[in-house]
Amino acid sequence: KRRIKKRCIRKERNKVLGTLTGQFLKIGIIGAMDEEITAIKLVMNIRSEKTIAGNIFYSGKLFGKDCVLVKSGVGKVFGALTSQILISEFRAEKIIFTGLAGSIKKELKIGDIVVGERCVQYDLDASELGFKIGQIPYTDYRFFYGDKKMIDIALKTKIDDTKIKKGVILTGDMFQSKKGKGKHKNIFEELNGDCLEMEGAAVAQVCTLNKVPFCIIRIISDNADDGALSDFEKFKNIVANKSSKMIEA
């Protein structure tokens, strides 16, 4: 009886320690801006908050799953930093990044969703050294591939009047309008991109190096054209609400 009691005490203690250290927090969810995590935060049962490197990590339950939700901030450095913290500090076993993007394919309209089959940094150019656009110099890394099981689940989600497709996500530290899109047109075509954003490939690289499955989900907020800024500001709150529905899947 004493041995059984000790095992029970040990088990309960480990649960407590696991909660404190993040041992049982399996899924990491990232959005770059407040608008990209607000809808998720509203349906999440938040148990604790922890600030690391200036970002608040919300731990709790979401649709019955242990998770950590965080706003990373905009850009590749913030995306990479936040992903590594989720993996190292909270021991996330899967990572989902959800947020907004600009379309570079005519068939994608505002509100449509791209689930990243692969991601690449379109602004990484070491071609003068003989490397391909997006290839990290002196490595074989160029495209980073999302987890097939997570992608398949995301593609089965049903949202009214919304096209959900698997595609290529292009990442760069630039907000693109018509002028920028024209300048990089050849690169976009070479990489066969579907949408533009500012964090995905960095998150994907960190997850790949750590062997953590990931899925990048992007909701189209603009068409990366002359109306990109006004469309982004106008629709960011509306389309960001779809993030919660995709995460629930």
PDB file of C-alpha atoms in Angstrom, residues 114-222:
ATOM      1  CA  VAL A 114      -3.316  28.575 -48.056  1.00  0.00           C
ATOM      2  CA  VAL A 115      -1.983  25.603 -46.103  1.00  0.00           C
ATOM      3  CA  GLY A 116       1.764  25.483 -46.623  1.00  0.00           C
ATOM      4  CA  GLU A 117       2.969  22.359 -48.377  1.00  0.00           C
ATOM      5  CA  ARG A 118       6.375  24.025 -48.389  1.00  0.00           C
ATOM      6  CA  CYS A 119       7.876  27.371 -47.386  1.00  0.00           C
ATOM      7  CA  VAL A 120      10.901  29.259 -48.664  1.00  0.00           C
ATOM      8  CA  GLN A 121      12.637  32.590 -47.998  1.00  0.00           C
ATOM      9  CA  TYR A 122      12.279  34.510 -51.263  1.00  0.00           C
ATOM     10  CA  ASP A 123      14.496  37.350 -50.020  1.00  0.00           C
ATOM     11  CA  LEU A 124      17.445  35.043 -49.326  1.00  0.00           C
ATOM     12  CA  ASP A 125      19.687  35.563 -52.354  1.00  0.00           C
ATOM     13  CA  ALA A 126      23.232  34.170 -52.453  1.00  0.00           C
ATOM     14  CA  SER A 127      23.089  33.580 -56.195  1.00  0.00           C
ATOM     15  CA  GLU A 128      26.416  35.409 -56.632  1.00  0.00           C
ATOM     16  CA  LEU A 129      27.959  32.516 -54.722  1.00  0.00           C
ATOM     17  CA  GLY A 130      26.281  29.972 -56.950  1.00  0.00           C
ATOM     18  CA  PHE A 131      23.304  29.155 -54.744  1.00  0.00           C
ATOM     19  CA  LYS A 132      19.629  29.138 -55.778  1.00  0.00           C
ATOM     20  CA  ILE A 133      17.189  31.801 -54.614  1.00  0.00           C
ATOM     21  CA  GLY A 134      15.989  30.808 -51.155  1.00  0.00           C
ATOM     22  CA  GLN A 135      18.798  28.315 -50.573  1.00  0.00           C
ATOM     23  CA  ILE A 136      20.693  28.750 -47.328  1.00  0.00           C
ATOM     24  CA  PRO A 137      24.368  29.021 -48.353  1.00  0.00           C
ATOM     25  CA  TYR A 138      26.555  25.969 -47.831  1.00  0.00           C
ATOM     26  CA  THR A 139      23.565  23.770 -46.927  1.00  0.00           C
ATOM     27  CA  ASP A 140      20.953  21.780 -48.817  1.00  0.00           C
ATOM     28  CA  TYR A 141      18.150  23.727 -47.131  1.00  0.00           C
ATOM     29  CA  ARG A 142      15.876  25.680 -49.447  1.00  0.00           C
ATOM     30  CA  PHE A 143      12.260  24.535 -49.189  1.00  0.00           C
ATOM     31  CA  PHE A 144      10.893  23.470 -45.813  1.00  0.00           C
ATOM     32  CA  TYR A 145       8.026  20.978 -45.974  1.00  0.00           C
ATOM     33  CA  GLY A 146       5.037  20.991 -43.626  1.00  0.00           C
ATOM     34  CA  ASP A 147       3.860  17.855 -41.864  1.00  0.00           C
ATOM     35  CA  LYS A 148       1.651  15.824 -44.243  1.00  0.00           C
ATOM     36  CA  LYS A 149      -0.764  14.625 -41.565  1.00  0.00           C
ATOM     37  CA  MET A 150      -1.304  18.137 -40.214  1.00  0.00           C
ATOM     38  CA  ILE A 151      -1.764  19.482 -43.747  1.00  0.00           C
ATOM     39  CA  ASP A 152      -4.332  16.807 -44.611  1.00  0.00           C
ATOM     40  CA  ILE A 153      -6.343  17.605 -41.481  1.00  0.00           C
ATOM     41  CA  ALA A 154      -6.266  21.336 -42.253  1.00  0.00           C
ATOM     42  CA  LEU A 155      -7.412  20.758 -45.845  1.00  0.00           C
ATOM     43  CA  LYS A 156     -10.502  18.878 -44.616  1.00  0.00           C
ATOM     44  CA  THR A 157     -11.763  21.951 -42.735  1.00  0.00           C
ATOM     45  CA  LYS A 158     -15.018  23.375 -44.087  1.00  0.00           C
ATOM     46  CA  ILE A 159     -15.589  27.135 -43.924  1.00  0.00           C
ATOM     47  CA  ASP A 160     -18.410  28.758 -45.886  1.00  0.00           C
ATOM     48  CA  ASP A 161     -17.404  30.688 -49.035  1.00  0.00           C
ATOM     49  CA  THR A 162     -13.739  29.930 -48.423  1.00  0.00           C
ATOM     50  CA  LYS A 163     -11.272  28.163 -50.686  1.00  0.00           C
ATOM     51  CA  ILE A 164      -8.714  26.153 -48.742  1.00  0.00           C
ATOM     52  CA  LYS A 165      -5.766  24.912 -50.771  1.00  0.00           C
ATOM     53  CA  LYS A 166      -2.333  23.437 -50.318  1.00  0.00           C
ATOM     54  CA  GLY A 167       0.383  25.715 -51.648  1.00  0.00           C
ATOM     55  CA  VAL A 168       3.797  27.332 -51.569  1.00  0.00           C
ATOM     56  CA  ILE A 169       4.331  30.082 -48.996  1.00  0.00           C
ATOM     57  CA  LEU A 170       6.985  32.695 -49.700  1.00  0.00           C
ATOM     58  CA  THR A 171       8.561  34.440 -46.717  1.00  0.00           C
ATOM     59  CA  GLY A 172      10.463  37.718 -46.699  1.00  0.00           C
ATOM     60  CA  ASP A 173      11.011  40.697 -44.426  1.00  0.00           C
ATOM     61  CA  MET A 174       8.967  42.982 -46.686  1.00  0.00           C
ATOM     62  CA  PHE A 175       5.317  43.997 -46.915  1.00  0.00           C
ATOM     63  CA  GLN A 176       4.625  43.752 -50.634  1.00  0.00           C
ATOM     64  CA  SER A 177       2.473  46.017 -52.796  1.00  0.00           C
ATOM     65  CA  LYS A 178       2.274  46.207 -56.608  1.00  0.00           C
ATOM     66  CA  LYS A 179       5.666  47.921 -56.885  1.00  0.00           C
ATOM     67  CA  GLY A 180       7.478  45.290 -54.849  1.00  0.00           C
ATOM     68  CA  LYS A 181       5.590  42.431 -56.461  1.00  0.00           C
ATOM     69  CA  GLY A 182       6.657  43.631 -59.886  1.00  0.00           C
ATOM     70  CA  LYS A 183      10.283  43.864 -58.781  1.00  0.00           C
ATOM     71  CA  HIS A 184      10.267  40.280 -57.493  1.00  0.00           C
ATOM     72  CA  LYS A 185       7.984  38.812 -60.173  1.00  0.00           C
ATOM     73  CA  ASN A 186      10.626  36.507 -61.638  1.00  0.00           C
ATOM     74  CA  ILE A 187      11.536  35.185 -58.185  1.00  0.00           C
ATOM     75  CA  PHE A 188       7.879  34.528 -57.329  1.00  0.00           C
ATOM     76  CA  GLU A 189       7.430  32.628 -60.579  1.00  0.00           C
ATOM     77  CA  GLU A 190      10.638  30.638 -60.092  1.00  0.00           C
ATOM     78  CA  LEU A 191       9.524  29.576 -56.613  1.00  0.00           C
ATOM     79  CA  ASN A 192       5.924  28.995 -57.801  1.00  0.00           C
ATOM     80  CA  GLY A 193       4.562  30.855 -54.791  1.00  0.00           C
ATOM     81  CA  ASP A 194       0.916  31.205 -53.826  1.00  0.00           C
ATOM     82  CA  CYS A 195       1.168  33.872 -51.152  1.00  0.00           C
ATOM     83  CA  LEU A 196       3.570  36.243 -49.404  1.00  0.00           C
ATOM     84  CA  GLU A 197       4.142  36.683 -45.695  1.00  0.00           C
ATOM     85  CA  MET A 198       6.915  37.478 -43.210  1.00  0.00           C
ATOM     86  CA  GLU A 199       7.481  34.592 -40.769  1.00  0.00           C
ATOM     87  CA  GLY A 200       6.527  31.146 -42.121  1.00  0.00           C
ATOM     88  CA  ALA A 201       9.786  29.876 -43.599  1.00  0.00           C
ATOM     89  CA  ALA A 202      11.722  30.971 -40.503  1.00  0.00           C
ATOM     90  CA  VAL A 203       9.341  29.028 -38.263  1.00  0.00           C
ATOM     91  CA  ALA A 204       9.571  26.100 -40.678  1.00  0.00           C
ATOM     92  CA  GLN A 205      13.375  26.133 -40.604  1.00  0.00           C
ATOM     93  CA  VAL A 206      13.523  26.047 -36.811  1.00  0.00           C
ATOM     94  CA  CYS A 207      10.974  23.218 -36.666  1.00  0.00           C
ATOM     95  CA  THR A 208      12.823  21.244 -39.341  1.00  0.00           C
ATOM     96  CA  LEU A 209      16.161  21.560 -37.544  1.00  0.00           C
ATOM     97  CA  ASN A 210      14.517  20.440 -34.293  1.00  0.00           C
ATOM     98  CA  LYS A 211      12.566  17.637 -36.025  1.00  0.00           C
ATOM     99  CA  VAL A 212       9.256  19.074 -34.818  1.00  0.00           C
ATOM    100  CA  PRO A 213       6.214  18.656 -37.129  1.00  0.00           C
ATOM    101  CA  PHE A 214       4.692  21.952 -38.221  1.00  0.00           C
ATOM    102  CA  CYS A 215       1.913  23.469 -40.280  1.00  0.00           C
ATOM    103  CA  ILE A 216       1.827  27.022 -41.647  1.00  0.00           C
ATOM    104  CA  ILE A 217      -1.687  28.341 -42.317  1.00  0.00           C
ATOM    105  CA  ARG A 218      -2.160  31.654 -44.122  1.00  0.00           C
ATOM    106  CA  ILE A 219      -5.409  33.540 -44.656  1.00  0.00           C
ATOM    107  CA  ILE A 220      -5.425  35.955 -47.585  1.00  0.00           C
ATOM    108  CA  SER A 221      -5.919  39.559 -46.415  1.00  0.00           C
ATOM    109  CA  ASP A 222      -4.838  41.385 -49.589  1.00  0.00           C
TER     110      ASP A 222
END
